[in-house]
Short mmCIF file of C-alpha atoms in Angstrom, two decimals:
data_model
loop_
_atom_site.label_atom_id
_atom_site.label_comp_id
_atom_site.label_asym_id
_atom_site.label_seq_id
_atom_site.Cartn_x
_atom_site.Cartn_y
_atom_site.Cartn_z
CA MET A 33 -9.44 -41.26 28.58
CA ALA A 34 -12.53 -41.94 30.60
CA SER A 35 -15.56 -43.64 29.20
CA SER A 36 -17.29 -41.56 26.63
CA GLY A 37 -20.92 -41.49 25.77
CA SER A 38 -21.99 -41.23 29.36
CA GLY A 39 -23.81 -38.07 28.43
CA TYR A 40 -21.27 -35.68 29.81
CA ASP A 41 -19.26 -35.28 26.65
CA LEU A 42 -21.84 -33.59 24.50
CA SER A 43 -20.98 -30.02 25.29
CA SER A 44 -18.02 -28.10 26.56
CA SER A 45 -20.42 -26.34 28.92
CA THR A 46 -20.94 -29.51 30.97
CA PHE A 47 -18.64 -30.96 33.62
CA SER A 48 -18.58 -34.68 34.17
CA PRO A 49 -19.19 -35.86 37.76
CA ASP A 50 -15.44 -36.37 38.22
CA GLY A 51 -14.78 -32.77 37.22
CA ARG A 52 -13.67 -32.99 33.63
CA ILE A 53 -14.82 -31.42 30.42
CA PHE A 54 -14.64 -34.13 27.82
CA GLN A 55 -14.95 -31.90 24.77
CA ILE A 56 -11.65 -30.24 25.68
CA GLU A 57 -10.00 -33.62 26.15
CA TYR A 58 -11.27 -34.73 22.77
CA ALA A 59 -9.83 -31.56 21.23
CA ALA A 60 -6.50 -32.40 22.88
CA LYS A 61 -6.84 -35.89 21.41
CA ALA A 62 -7.15 -34.35 17.93
CA VAL A 63 -3.82 -32.65 18.53
CA GLU A 64 -2.26 -35.86 19.83
CA ASN A 65 -3.03 -37.58 16.56
CA ALA A 66 -1.47 -34.92 14.39
CA GLY A 67 2.11 -34.63 13.16
CA THR A 68 4.72 -33.67 15.71
CA ALA A 69 5.61 -30.02 16.21
CA LEU A 70 8.65 -29.01 18.25
CA GLY A 71 9.98 -25.72 19.50
CA LEU A 72 13.34 -25.13 21.09
CA ARG A 73 14.57 -21.96 22.73
CA CYS A 74 18.32 -21.83 22.14
CA ALA A 75 20.98 -19.39 23.29
CA ASP A 76 20.75 -17.19 20.20
CA GLY A 77 17.22 -17.78 18.96
CA VAL A 78 14.23 -20.06 18.71
CA VAL A 79 13.82 -22.98 16.31
CA LEU A 80 10.49 -24.48 15.25
CA ALA A 81 10.16 -27.82 13.51
CA VAL A 82 7.02 -29.46 12.19
CA GLU A 83 6.49 -32.94 10.83
CA LYS A 84 4.05 -32.31 8.05
CA PRO A 85 2.53 -35.64 7.00
CA LEU A 86 1.66 -35.96 3.35
CA VAL A 87 -1.82 -37.42 3.51
CA ASN A 88 -1.52 -38.94 0.08
CA ARG A 89 1.55 -40.31 -1.63
CA MET A 90 0.56 -38.55 -4.82
CA LEU A 91 0.51 -35.10 -3.26
CA VAL A 92 3.04 -32.70 -4.70
CA ALA A 93 5.43 -31.82 -1.91
CA ARG A 94 5.61 -28.17 -0.83
CA THR A 95 2.15 -27.31 -2.12
CA THR A 96 0.11 -28.10 0.95
CA GLY A 97 0.73 -24.79 2.64
CA GLY A 98 2.94 -24.08 5.59
CA TYR A 99 2.16 -25.12 9.10
CA THR A 100 4.39 -22.34 10.31
CA ARG A 101 3.40 -18.77 9.73
CA SER A 102 4.71 -15.35 10.55
CA THR A 103 2.42 -13.28 12.71
CA SER A 104 4.56 -10.26 12.22
CA THR A 105 8.17 -10.08 11.20
CA ARG A 106 9.26 -10.74 14.77
CA ALA A 107 6.86 -13.47 15.81
CA SER A 108 5.83 -16.77 14.36
CA ARG A 109 3.83 -19.76 15.24
CA SER A 110 3.54 -23.38 14.39
CA ARG A 111 0.36 -25.25 14.74
CA VAL A 112 -0.60 -28.82 15.00
CA SER A 113 -3.68 -30.66 13.93
CA SER A 114 -6.83 -29.58 12.23
CA ALA A 115 -5.64 -27.41 9.38
CA THR A 116 -8.65 -25.16 9.40
CA ALA A 117 -8.66 -24.58 13.16
CA GLY A 118 -4.98 -23.68 12.98
CA ARG A 119 -5.54 -21.29 10.09
CA SER A 120 -8.28 -19.53 12.00
CA LEU A 121 -5.97 -19.11 14.99
CA THR A 122 -3.00 -17.85 13.01
CA GLY A 123 -5.24 -15.35 11.26
CA ARG A 124 -6.47 -14.16 14.61
CA GLY A 125 -2.96 -13.77 15.95
CA ARG A 126 -1.88 -11.88 12.85
CA ARG A 127 -4.71 -9.42 13.14
CA ARG A 128 -3.86 -8.90 16.82
CA ALA A 129 -0.28 -8.17 15.96
CA ILE A 130 -1.23 -5.81 13.14
CA THR A 131 -3.76 -3.93 15.28
CA ARG A 132 -1.05 -3.38 17.83
CA ARG A 133 1.20 -1.87 15.18
CA HIS A 134 -1.35 0.90 14.70
CA HIS A 135 -0.57 1.90 18.26
CA GLY A 136 3.04 2.36 17.26
CA THR A 137 4.39 -0.65 19.14
CA LYS A 138 5.10 -4.27 18.41
CA ILE A 139 3.08 -6.68 20.47
CA PRO A 140 5.26 -8.32 23.17
CA PRO A 141 5.48 -12.14 22.95
CA ALA A 142 3.78 -12.77 26.28
CA THR A 143 0.90 -10.46 25.37
CA LEU A 144 0.43 -12.04 21.96
CA SER A 145 0.42 -15.50 23.49
CA SER A 146 -1.98 -14.58 26.26
CA ARG A 147 -4.35 -12.93 23.76
CA ILE A 148 -4.40 -16.10 21.67
CA SER A 149 -4.87 -18.22 24.76
CA ALA A 150 -7.78 -16.06 25.94
CA TYR A 151 -9.38 -16.55 22.55
CA VAL A 152 -8.81 -20.31 22.62
CA HIS A 153 -10.08 -20.48 26.19
CA TYR A 154 -13.29 -18.68 25.22
CA PHE A 155 -14.11 -21.55 22.90
CA THR A 156 -14.09 -23.94 25.85
CA LEU A 157 -16.76 -22.03 27.78
CA HIS A 158 -19.88 -22.19 25.66
CA GLY A 159 -22.09 -25.03 24.63
CA ALA A 160 -22.49 -23.48 21.21
CA LEU A 161 -18.77 -23.42 20.47
CA ARG A 162 -16.30 -26.14 19.68
CA PRO A 163 -12.87 -25.96 21.31
CA PHE A 164 -9.93 -25.53 18.92
CA GLY A 165 -8.35 -28.80 17.93
CA ALA A 166 -4.98 -27.13 17.63
CA SER A 167 -1.96 -26.41 19.75
CA THR A 168 0.01 -23.32 18.90
CA LEU A 169 3.71 -22.75 19.40
CA VAL A 170 4.66 -19.09 19.46
CA ALA A 171 8.27 -18.12 18.88
CA ALA A 172 8.87 -14.43 19.26
CA TYR A 173 11.41 -11.75 19.94
CA ASP A 174 10.68 -8.83 22.22
CA THR A 175 12.31 -5.73 20.71
CA GLY A 176 11.90 -3.92 24.03
CA THR A 177 13.59 -6.36 26.37
CA LYS A 178 15.82 -7.91 23.64
CA ARG A 179 14.71 -11.33 24.75
CA HIS A 180 13.41 -14.23 22.69
CA SER A 181 10.85 -16.68 23.93
CA LEU A 182 8.78 -19.73 23.14
CA HIS A 183 5.18 -20.17 24.28
CA MET A 184 2.71 -22.98 23.72
CA ILE A 185 -1.07 -22.64 23.79
CA GLU A 186 -3.08 -25.82 24.15
CA PRO A 187 -6.71 -26.50 23.19
CA SER A 188 -7.82 -25.84 26.77
CA GLY A 189 -6.44 -22.31 26.49
CA VAL A 190 -3.52 -23.05 28.78
CA CYS A 191 -0.47 -20.99 27.83
CA TYR A 192 3.01 -21.39 29.29
CA GLU A 193 6.49 -20.34 28.33
CA TYR A 194 8.93 -23.17 27.55
CA TYR A 195 12.58 -23.85 26.84
CA GLY A 196 11.48 -26.77 24.75
CA ALA A 197 7.90 -27.55 23.78
CA ALA A 198 6.36 -30.42 21.87
CA ALA A 199 2.89 -31.17 20.57
CA GLY A 200 1.37 -33.81 18.37
CA ARG A 201 1.88 -37.51 18.04
CA GLY A 202 5.49 -37.76 19.14
CA ARG A 203 5.36 -35.22 21.95
CA GLN A 204 6.23 -37.59 24.85
CA PRO A 205 9.42 -39.12 23.48
CA ALA A 206 10.31 -35.73 21.95
CA ARG A 207 10.11 -34.08 25.38
CA THR A 208 12.33 -36.78 26.83
CA GLU A 209 14.87 -36.15 24.09
CA MET A 210 14.70 -32.37 24.42
CA GLU A 211 15.26 -32.60 28.17
CA LYS A 212 18.71 -33.97 27.40
CA LEU A 213 19.64 -30.78 25.55
CA VAL A 214 21.10 -27.79 27.33
CA VAL A 215 18.35 -25.22 26.86
CA ASN A 216 17.61 -24.13 30.43
CA PRO A 217 19.98 -21.25 31.28
CA SER A 218 19.79 -22.06 35.00
CA ARG A 219 20.87 -25.67 34.45
CA VAL A 220 23.91 -25.29 32.26
CA PRO A 221 26.45 -27.89 33.38
CA GLU A 222 29.93 -26.88 34.55
CA GLY A 223 32.02 -25.86 31.55
CA GLY A 224 29.12 -26.45 29.16
CA GLU A 225 27.20 -23.90 27.19
CA MET A 226 23.70 -23.41 25.92
CA ILE A 227 22.76 -24.98 22.65
CA SER A 228 22.90 -22.71 19.57
CA VAL A 229 20.22 -22.47 16.89
CA SER A 230 22.33 -24.29 14.31
CA GLU A 231 22.78 -27.16 16.76
CA GLY A 232 19.08 -26.88 17.64
CA VAL A 233 18.14 -27.38 13.99
CA ARG A 234 20.18 -30.60 13.86
CA GLN A 235 18.79 -31.91 17.14
CA LEU A 236 15.18 -31.23 16.19
CA ALA A 237 15.71 -32.85 12.79
CA LYS A 238 17.10 -35.88 14.60
CA ILE A 239 14.18 -36.07 17.04
CA ILE A 240 11.57 -35.78 14.29
CA HIS A 241 13.32 -38.43 12.18
CA SER A 242 13.91 -40.84 15.05
CA LEU A 243 10.22 -40.68 16.02
CA HIS A 244 9.07 -41.41 12.52
CA ASP A 245 8.36 -45.01 11.74
CA ASP A 246 8.74 -45.39 8.01
CA ALA A 247 6.92 -48.68 7.89
CA LYS A 248 3.89 -47.39 9.75
CA ASP A 249 3.73 -43.63 9.33
CA LYS A 250 2.93 -41.59 6.28
CA PRO A 251 5.76 -39.89 4.41
CA PHE A 252 6.33 -36.36 5.62
CA GLU A 253 7.90 -33.05 4.89
CA LEU A 254 10.08 -31.50 7.54
CA GLU A 255 9.29 -27.83 7.89
CA MET A 256 11.72 -25.79 9.95
CA SER A 257 11.91 -22.11 10.72
CA TRP A 258 13.86 -19.94 13.07
CA LEU A 259 13.94 -16.51 14.59
CA CYS A 260 17.47 -15.80 15.67
CA GLU A 261 20.36 -13.42 15.82
CA GLY A 262 21.55 -14.69 12.43
CA SER A 263 18.21 -13.91 10.77
CA GLY A 264 18.18 -10.42 12.26
CA TRP A 265 15.55 -11.58 14.77
CA LYS A 266 13.11 -12.04 11.95
CA HIS A 267 11.11 -15.17 11.45
CA GLU A 268 12.44 -17.05 8.43
CA GLY A 269 12.44 -20.52 7.01
CA VAL A 270 15.68 -22.32 7.84
CA PRO A 271 17.57 -22.35 4.51
CA ARG A 272 16.81 -25.58 2.68
CA GLU A 273 20.46 -26.60 2.38
CA ILE A 274 20.87 -26.29 6.16
CA ILE A 275 17.82 -28.50 6.71
CA ALA A 276 19.17 -31.00 4.20
CA GLY A 277 22.52 -31.03 6.03
CA ALA A 278 20.80 -31.45 9.39
CA VAL A 279 18.69 -34.32 8.10
CA GLU A 280 21.74 -36.06 6.67
CA TRP A 281 23.54 -35.70 10.01
CA ALA A 282 20.43 -36.85 11.89
CA LYS A 283 20.07 -40.00 9.80
CA LYS A 284 23.71 -40.90 10.37
CA GLU A 285 23.36 -40.35 14.12
CA ILE A 286 20.23 -42.47 14.27
CA GLU A 287 21.98 -45.21 12.30
CA ASN A 288 25.00 -45.15 14.63
CA GLU A 289 22.84 -45.30 17.72
CA GLY A 290 20.88 -48.16 16.20
CA GLU A 291 24.11 -50.10 15.64
CA ASN A 292 25.28 -49.43 19.19
CA ASP A 293 22.01 -50.68 20.57
CA GLU A 294 22.26 -53.77 18.39
CA GLU A 295 18.56 -53.68 17.87
CA GLY A 296 17.90 -54.66 14.29
CA ASP A 297 15.72 -51.64 13.77
CA ASP A 298 16.95 -51.00 10.24
CA ASP A 299 16.00 -47.52 9.18
CA GLU A 300 15.71 -47.20 5.46
CA ASP A 301 14.55 -43.67 5.04
CA ASP A 302 12.31 -43.15 2.09
CA GLU A 303 11.60 -39.62 3.15
CA MET A 304 10.47 -37.07 0.61
CA GLU A 305 13.20 -35.20 -1.16
CA GLU A 306 13.94 -31.83 0.44
CA MET B 252 -43.26 28.91 16.27
CA SER B 253 -43.15 32.01 14.19
CA LEU B 254 -45.55 34.82 14.95
CA SER B 255 -45.14 36.56 11.65
CA LEU B 256 -47.98 37.13 9.25
CA GLN B 257 -46.66 34.43 7.02
CA SER B 258 -46.94 31.73 9.64
CA GLY B 259 -48.63 28.57 8.46
CA GLY B 260 -48.80 27.15 4.97
CA ALA B 261 -46.23 25.55 2.74
CA ALA B 262 -44.29 28.73 2.06
CA SER B 263 -43.35 29.25 5.70
CA ARG B 264 -42.20 25.67 6.07
CA ALA B 265 -39.91 26.06 3.12
CA LEU B 266 -38.43 29.17 4.66
CA ALA B 267 -38.00 27.63 8.10
CA PRO B 268 -34.39 27.28 9.32
CA PRO B 269 -32.91 23.80 9.04
CA SER B 270 -33.53 21.55 11.99
CA THR B 271 -30.86 21.25 14.67
CA ALA B 272 -30.18 17.65 13.70
CA ARG B 273 -29.59 18.67 10.11
CA ALA B 274 -27.23 21.45 11.17
CA ILE B 275 -25.14 19.02 13.25
CA ALA B 276 -25.07 16.51 10.42
CA ASP B 277 -23.79 19.22 8.08
CA GLN B 278 -21.04 20.14 10.49
CA GLY B 279 -20.13 16.50 11.03
CA ASN B 280 -19.54 15.91 7.36
CA GLN B 281 -16.75 18.36 6.75
CA MET B 282 -14.06 16.93 4.55
CA THR B 283 -10.45 17.85 4.07
CA THR B 284 -10.60 20.96 1.95
CA ARG B 285 -7.01 22.04 2.34
CA PRO B 286 -3.84 20.44 3.64
CA ILE B 287 -2.35 21.67 6.93
CA THR B 288 1.18 20.36 7.30
CA THR B 289 2.75 19.90 3.92
CA GLY B 290 5.84 18.60 2.23
CA THR B 291 6.94 20.03 -1.09
CA SER B 292 8.40 18.46 -4.27
CA VAL B 293 9.59 14.90 -4.82
CA LEU B 294 11.88 14.11 -7.75
CA GLY B 295 12.28 10.72 -9.37
CA MET B 296 14.48 9.42 -12.15
CA LYS B 297 15.35 6.11 -13.73
CA TYR B 298 19.00 5.33 -14.37
CA ARG B 299 21.00 2.34 -15.49
CA GLY B 300 19.94 -0.54 -13.26
CA GLY B 301 17.62 1.30 -10.93
CA VAL B 302 15.40 4.16 -9.92
CA MET B 303 16.31 7.08 -7.69
CA LEU B 304 14.09 9.41 -5.68
CA ALA B 305 15.01 12.68 -4.00
CA ALA B 306 13.18 15.00 -1.63
CA ASP B 307 13.94 17.48 1.08
CA THR B 308 13.00 16.86 4.71
CA LEU B 309 10.91 19.94 5.38
CA VAL B 310 7.29 19.85 6.49
CA SER B 311 5.68 23.29 6.47
CA TYR B 312 2.73 24.57 8.45
CA GLY B 313 1.43 27.09 5.98
CA SER B 314 4.50 29.19 5.26
CA LEU B 315 6.14 28.27 8.59
CA ALA B 316 9.02 25.83 8.25
CA LYS B 317 7.73 23.60 11.02
CA TYR B 318 9.47 20.20 10.89
CA LYS B 319 12.94 20.15 9.39
CA ASN B 320 13.76 16.48 9.69
CA ALA B 321 10.64 14.78 8.33
CA ARG B 322 11.31 11.79 6.11
CA ARG B 323 9.20 11.80 3.00
CA LEU B 324 10.89 8.93 1.17
CA LEU B 325 9.77 5.59 2.55
CA SER B 326 10.35 1.95 1.72
CA ILE B 327 7.25 -0.21 1.34
CA ASN B 328 8.88 -3.58 0.78
CA SER B 329 12.25 -4.85 -0.36
CA ARG B 330 11.64 -3.67 -3.95
CA THR B 331 9.41 -0.61 -3.66
CA LEU B 332 9.85 2.98 -2.55
CA ILE B 333 7.38 5.81 -2.26
CA GLY B 334 7.97 9.51 -1.90
CA ALA B 335 5.27 12.09 -1.36
CA GLY B 336 4.52 15.77 -1.08
CA GLY B 337 1.34 17.27 0.34
CA GLU B 338 -0.30 16.58 3.68
CA TYR B 339 2.23 14.76 5.83
CA SER B 340 -0.30 12.94 8.01
CA ASP B 341 -1.96 11.57 4.88
CA LEU B 342 1.44 10.30 3.75
CA GLN B 343 1.88 8.53 7.08
CA SER B 344 -1.51 6.93 6.69
CA ILE B 345 -0.69 5.82 3.12
CA ALA B 346 2.61 4.33 4.32
CA ASP B 347 0.79 2.46 7.12
CA LEU B 348 -1.69 1.10 4.61
CA LEU B 349 0.94 -0.06 2.11
CA ARG B 350 3.27 -1.49 4.74
CA GLY B 351 0.30 -3.23 6.36
CA ASN B 352 -0.50 -4.81 2.99
CA ALA B 353 3.12 -5.91 2.59
CA LEU B 354 3.14 -7.45 6.07
CA ASN B 355 -0.16 -9.19 5.43
CA ASP B 356 1.18 -10.63 2.19
CA ARG B 357 4.24 -11.89 4.02
CA CYS B 358 2.26 -13.43 6.86
CA THR B 359 -0.27 -15.19 4.64
CA ALA B 360 2.29 -16.48 2.15
CA ASP B 361 2.28 -20.24 1.64
CA SER B 362 6.02 -20.59 1.91
CA LEU B 363 8.42 -19.61 4.66
CA TYR B 364 11.02 -18.73 2.06
CA GLU B 365 11.17 -15.26 0.64
CA GLU B 366 12.39 -16.47 -2.75
CA ASP B 367 9.15 -18.47 -3.21
CA ASN B 368 6.91 -15.54 -2.44
CA ASN B 369 6.41 -12.59 -4.69
CA GLU B 370 6.19 -9.27 -3.00
CA GLU B 371 4.01 -6.63 -4.55
CA CYS B 372 6.04 -4.93 -7.23
CA ALA B 373 6.10 -1.18 -7.69
CA GLY B 374 3.62 -1.38 -10.59
CA GLU B 375 1.08 -3.10 -8.36
CA VAL B 376 1.57 -0.69 -5.48
CA TRP B 377 1.11 2.18 -7.91
CA SER B 378 -2.10 0.73 -9.41
CA TYR B 379 -3.49 0.00 -5.96
CA LEU B 380 -2.68 3.48 -4.77
CA ARG B 381 -4.37 4.93 -7.84
CA ALA B 382 -7.58 3.09 -6.93
CA VAL B 383 -7.37 4.26 -3.30
CA MET B 384 -6.76 7.88 -4.26
CA TYR B 385 -9.51 7.88 -6.89
CA GLN B 386 -12.02 6.34 -4.49
CA ARG B 387 -11.18 8.89 -1.80
CA ARG B 388 -11.52 11.70 -4.28
CA ASN B 389 -14.96 10.43 -5.36
CA ARG B 390 -16.00 10.47 -1.71
CA MET B 391 -14.92 14.11 -1.70
CA ASN B 392 -12.35 13.30 1.00
CA PRO B 393 -9.03 12.99 -0.79
CA LEU B 394 -5.69 11.97 0.64
CA TRP B 395 -3.88 15.22 -0.10
CA ASN B 396 -0.70 13.90 -1.65
CA ASP B 397 1.19 13.49 -4.87
CA VAL B 398 2.89 10.14 -4.45
CA VAL B 399 5.82 8.93 -6.52
CA VAL B 400 6.25 5.15 -6.63
CA ALA B 401 9.60 3.64 -7.63
CA GLY B 402 10.73 0.07 -8.10
CA PHE B 403 10.56 -2.68 -10.66
CA ARG B 404 7.99 -4.21 -12.95
CA GLN B 405 6.74 -7.73 -12.58
CA ASN B 406 6.53 -10.63 -15.00
CA PRO B 407 3.16 -12.28 -15.57
CA ASP B 408 4.30 -15.15 -13.33
CA GLY B 409 4.93 -12.78 -10.46
CA THR B 410 8.73 -12.66 -10.54
CA THR B 411 10.42 -9.29 -10.65
CA THR B 412 11.84 -8.10 -13.97
CA ASP B 413 14.95 -5.98 -14.25
CA SER B 414 13.03 -3.20 -15.93
CA PRO B 415 12.69 -0.20 -13.61
CA PHE B 416 9.34 1.39 -12.82
CA LEU B 417 8.61 4.99 -11.96
CA GLY B 418 5.07 6.29 -11.60
CA VAL B 419 3.12 9.02 -9.87
CA VAL B 420 -0.40 9.24 -8.45
CA ASP B 421 -1.92 12.57 -7.47
CA LYS B 422 -4.66 13.38 -4.98
CA ILE B 423 -7.46 13.01 -7.51
CA GLY B 424 -6.23 9.64 -8.75
CA THR B 425 -4.49 10.73 -11.93
CA ALA B 426 -1.70 8.26 -12.54
CA TYR B 427 1.08 8.12 -15.10
CA GLU B 428 4.54 6.71 -15.62
CA ASP B 429 7.64 8.35 -16.98
CA ASP B 430 11.43 8.12 -16.98
CA VAL B 431 11.73 11.37 -15.04
CA LEU B 432 9.09 12.69 -12.69
CA ALA B 433 8.67 15.62 -10.34
CA THR B 434 5.75 16.67 -8.18
CA GLY B 435 4.73 20.01 -6.68
CA PHE B 436 6.84 23.05 -7.44
CA GLY B 437 9.51 20.70 -8.78
CA ALA B 438 7.25 19.98 -11.76
CA TYR B 439 7.81 23.59 -12.86
CA ILE B 440 11.41 24.19 -11.74
CA ALA B 441 13.17 20.82 -11.73
CA LEU B 442 11.41 18.79 -14.39
CA PRO B 443 12.65 20.86 -17.38
CA LEU B 444 16.22 20.60 -16.06
CA MET B 445 15.90 16.87 -15.52
CA ARG B 446 14.45 16.31 -18.98
CA GLU B 447 17.30 18.27 -20.52
CA LYS B 448 20.03 16.26 -18.77
CA TYR B 449 18.38 12.84 -18.65
CA ARG B 450 19.80 9.83 -20.51
CA PRO B 451 18.50 6.27 -20.03
CA ASP B 452 22.06 4.99 -19.56
CA MET B 453 22.99 7.38 -16.73
CA GLU B 454 25.25 5.96 -14.06
CA GLU B 455 24.18 6.12 -10.44
CA GLY B 456 26.62 8.94 -9.64
CA GLU B 457 25.40 11.06 -12.54
CA ALA B 458 21.79 10.53 -11.55
CA ARG B 459 22.52 11.50 -7.98
CA ALA B 460 24.46 14.61 -9.02
CA LEU B 461 21.61 15.73 -11.25
CA LEU B 462 19.00 15.19 -8.54
CA GLU B 463 21.10 17.04 -5.97
CA ASP B 464 21.50 19.95 -8.39
CA CYS B 465 17.75 20.04 -8.86
CA LEU B 466 17.15 19.97 -5.10
CA ARG B 467 19.61 22.82 -4.64
CA ILE B 468 17.86 24.88 -7.30
CA LEU B 469 14.52 24.12 -5.68
CA PHE B 470 15.90 25.33 -2.38
CA TYR B 471 16.89 28.60 -4.07
CA ARG B 472 13.55 29.05 -5.80
CA ASP B 473 10.87 27.30 -3.72
CA CYS B 474 10.01 29.08 -0.47
CA ARG B 475 8.76 25.78 1.03
CA ALA B 476 11.96 23.85 0.34
CA LEU B 477 15.00 23.08 2.46
CA ASN B 478 18.63 22.17 1.80
CA ARG B 479 18.36 19.19 4.14
CA VAL B 480 17.54 16.29 1.84
CA GLN B 481 17.28 12.54 1.39
CA ILE B 482 18.09 10.40 -1.63
CA ALA B 483 16.69 6.90 -2.06
CA LYS B 484 17.25 4.22 -4.64
CA VAL B 485 15.94 0.83 -5.69
CA THR B 486 18.29 -1.49 -7.52
CA MET B 487 17.86 -4.99 -8.82
CA ASP B 488 20.44 -6.63 -6.57
CA GLY B 489 20.61 -4.20 -3.65
CA GLY B 490 16.93 -3.71 -2.97
CA VAL B 491 15.89 -0.40 -1.46
CA LEU B 492 18.18 2.05 0.22
CA VAL B 493 17.04 5.33 1.77
CA SER B 494 19.80 7.68 2.82
CA GLU B 495 19.87 9.49 6.13
CA PRO B 496 19.01 13.19 5.79
CA TYR B 497 22.03 15.34 4.91
CA GLU B 498 22.64 18.94 3.98
CA LEU B 499 23.45 20.31 0.55
CA ASP B 500 26.04 23.08 0.17
CA THR B 501 24.56 26.26 -1.17
CA TYR B 502 26.07 29.27 -2.90
CA TRP B 503 24.24 32.55 -2.54
CA ASP B 504 26.74 34.89 -4.19
CA PHE B 505 25.44 34.53 -7.72
CA LYS B 506 25.39 37.87 -9.42
CA GLY B 507 21.66 37.71 -9.95
CA PHE B 508 21.13 37.10 -6.23
CA VAL B 509 23.18 40.03 -4.96
CA THR B 510 23.04 42.90 -7.45
CA ASN B 511 20.45 45.60 -7.15
CA LYS B 512 17.70 45.60 -9.62
CA GLY B 513 15.75 48.59 -10.80
CA GLU B 514 18.00 51.05 -8.98
CA MET B 515 15.75 50.79 -5.93
CA GLY B 516 18.57 50.67 -3.42
CA THR B 517 17.43 47.38 -1.92
CA ASP B 518 19.78 44.61 -0.84
CA GLY B 519 19.53 42.79 -4.13
CA GLY B 520 17.21 39.91 -4.63
CA TRP B 521 15.01 38.95 -7.45
#
């Protein structure tokens, strides 16, 4: 990031001479420091996974509130970073979705995402407002087109659709890992097939665990949810026993890979009990 | 400006017609004073392990049988059913409100797992609805329905008990619970029959047979009833189930229906 304090970073209504708005970049920085959030669009649904750091070792697990929320029964979102900013955004999205129900329709995923992004973008335009320090992943199913999708909205208000999206601290290596998975329908190798949600759950668990440095990072809870054929295209938490199984598999995989690499990176997982 | 002899003075001002603005305001404040499109009775009964509701699918426009496939039994969440007679649009608005509440609860819940979150139980929905109906009635703008709420009670810690709940709220906010309930014309025709036959340990089949009998009798006796009906139930393990509309067999050859009365040479009737 460019030098701060040069006077151009005081307001999101001011461009710097080289054409940047520092307040937005700082907001993005807030997201970069937060726990990793991943989304994967699989053949039969979408999986969301969030690394939820426990800020204090004495916190009671499962009581800190979910980072993943349902916006309606057919759409959900995960957020990263600033808890309060994220709550404000999810509330906004929920009200949007509920308003739309009064018109007798369910809000289509692209519309929901673009509404949220317009709202986020608005907060980057005025000197009096602070941009949202939160990225939002939106997993949704369109009952009209029978298609499921994954969108990500960033603090700048940018909103794109993804096969695999990552935000937060581990986003770069996570993207590299997700690129190895078969999630793009136009790039399915000969004789291969698209990844399923149950495989997606295992892969995301593996990515989150492999990015976590137990010596350095805070303990975390792994929160996973899906919206898939198996859940009746409703957004639901991935059953805890499936997450536990995925984590067990992931740890074994990571261990095996570590042995193959012969890099004495011993991974003693003292992760919180699921 | 009046040119009469009385013009001027306090007396003439008091007699002056209301101002235009006042007249418009009066017109703009008209409340619902009668329902337009109406459903008739809803019947409800507890049985062993659950609660069952029954209603026909007719919505009348005055005495005209206007909509013959209108569903008046609706699920609110996985443990609560409502059924209503009276103004059908008001019922739709009540269902929107209650389902909106249920969705809001779901979307603001702390956990992603349904088993961690407690849905509103029937008792809560019923109490809430009582407050809504009473408030609307005090604003002289009632929701013109008698609503039957069926489901289960809740423990103090929010978990659902296995004790069934059946309650009714009317358009002025009167609310009560009972083991058997009927609204509208059914309160006169069906309720005595249901009370006579009711046992707390009734099996599901018995309960359904009794309710179907009552609906059939209501179709014979209530000019705003239909033989196309729905049955709905809430059970502890199965959640809510609302049947598709179906038709009841009827038998019109009862002696009392066909024999002449009073030697008037008519085609029978009663």
